[in-house]
């Protein structure tokens, strides 16, 4: 079995894939793609051949000859292929749907609006200052977290959905990391904070932290 | 069985859910949520209680007592609950992963960056003109379509993945509708155009078109 994860230490989408791989106790080779250096190594010819979207992460499973982009597709693939030791998407279709929807609240409606390529485009197109960009990110993260905090009142225990870690937690924790980077006051979101603190007691989450990656600077 | 879809005729995320419901030949009650009127009916107290994200669509399945947001979670839920007459997410895990990733290329990396709330925020924050907003949307739609066009070279036949309609098509066709609205030259994307034209021969796709909805203006 040879698994490869192309990503970047600070990319929250890569961070999700790292958590999932760790929770499944899978060995994988981490291949850094430096999004900052020389305008971004994701635009290189080699990486573009692997992933035409020029985004991270890309997951490669040599045995199955699959090259896969999109962190949510990657997490669900890993969850379907390796059922042990934990299921990240629950078995019952109602639970599955709710977990996916919460992950998508982050993976569709927060992260893609606030990532590096958006900030770069805002800067080059509208001459945004760094301060404008921080405001932009805070606005969208807070908007998203407000609705997630409300949703969690119906589902939260130790984790987003009860007492088992799910794909929702795999998405939430990297988004909290980004929220902290951009100065979001997490005091507004006590349930999110609680889930964050609980997850970060787990070795799989700790090992996946950006600062614990080989390419962290 | 009582199914309800809260949405807006022009919302491409709602359009996806309509296509999926039609492909499954399900009867449902369409409840219009006017995103344009009085600053947006999605901000009303009633709708916010149903969906704290204040976005459309929301899907309600009375029998299962489920209120579900996020169009991708909705489509997968419908696909898991109603297996006939077509499967929108294929059976084999590699195929599933690829279909999901392509749907996410649209549902994460194009649509959420180019929707009404983003355009409104650009306008109120940076005093963007309508022309600036059109440029912004064209940029992100074209960026996304360029990579999707490349991916399709490996998978396309009549539809995104071979000869069966999948969730990838359910996501692609509403995005083409948006591309056309914002003046994207579809001549750059012959494979996407071909899939679009083929899908729009199918009654389920035709009935789901924005202009065929009761709330279209």
GROMACS .gro file of N, CA and C in nm, chain A residues 51-52 79 85 121 124 135 141 164 170 172 178 195 201-202 204 216:
model
   51
   51UNK      N    1  -0.309   1.764  -1.070
   51UNK     CA    2  -0.434   1.827  -1.027
   51UNK      C    3  -0.456   1.957  -1.104
   52UNK      N    4  -0.534   1.950  -1.211
   52UNK     CA    5  -0.555   2.068  -1.297
   52UNK      C    6  -0.618   2.186  -1.224
   79UNK      N    7  -1.267   0.688   0.408
   79UNK     CA    8  -1.363   0.629   0.501
   79UNK      C    9  -1.430   0.505   0.443
   85UNK      N   10  -1.016   0.214   1.221
   85UNK     CA   11  -1.084   0.179   1.346
   85UNK      C   12  -1.205   0.266   1.377
  121UNK      N   13  -0.645   3.738  -0.510
  121UNK     CA   14  -0.726   3.799  -0.617
  121UNK      C   15  -0.787   3.931  -0.571
  124UNK      N   16  -0.501   4.184  -0.588
  124UNK     CA   17  -0.458   4.226  -0.722
  124UNK      C   18  -0.569   4.297  -0.798
  135UNK      N   19  -1.040   4.154   0.736
  135UNK     CA   20  -1.183   4.184   0.760
  135UNK      C   21  -1.273   4.093   0.679
  141UNK      N   22  -1.592   3.389   0.806
  141UNK     CA   23  -1.576   3.285   0.909
  141UNK      C   24  -1.681   3.305   1.019
  164UNK      N   25  -1.892   1.046   1.920
  164UNK     CA   26  -1.796   0.990   1.825
  164UNK      C   27  -1.746   1.097   1.730
  170UNK      N   28  -1.362   1.665   1.157
  170UNK     CA   29  -1.244   1.668   1.069
  170UNK      C   30  -1.241   1.800   0.991
  172UNK      N   31  -1.420   2.086   1.103
  172UNK     CA   32  -1.433   2.201   1.193
  172UNK      C   33  -1.300   2.245   1.252
  178UNK      N   34  -0.790   2.837   1.125
  178UNK     CA   35  -0.794   2.956   1.038
  178UNK      C   36  -0.861   3.074   1.107
  195UNK      N   37  -1.578   2.164   2.115
  195UNK     CA   38  -1.545   2.054   2.024
  195UNK      C   39  -1.398   2.061   1.983
  201UNK      N   40  -0.734   1.693   2.202
  201UNK     CA   41  -0.679   1.597   2.299
  201UNK      C   42  -0.639   1.467   2.230
  202UNK      N   43  -0.686   1.450   2.105
  202UNK     CA   44  -0.668   1.321   2.036
  202UNK      C   45  -0.541   1.327   1.952
  204UNK      N   46  -0.443   1.186   1.683
  204UNK     CA   47  -0.459   1.200   1.537
  204UNK      C   48  -0.476   1.348   1.497
  216UNK      N   49   0.639   2.309   0.775
  216UNK     CA   50   0.599   2.430   0.850
  216UNK      C   51   0.717   2.524   0.863
   0.00000   0.00000   0.00000
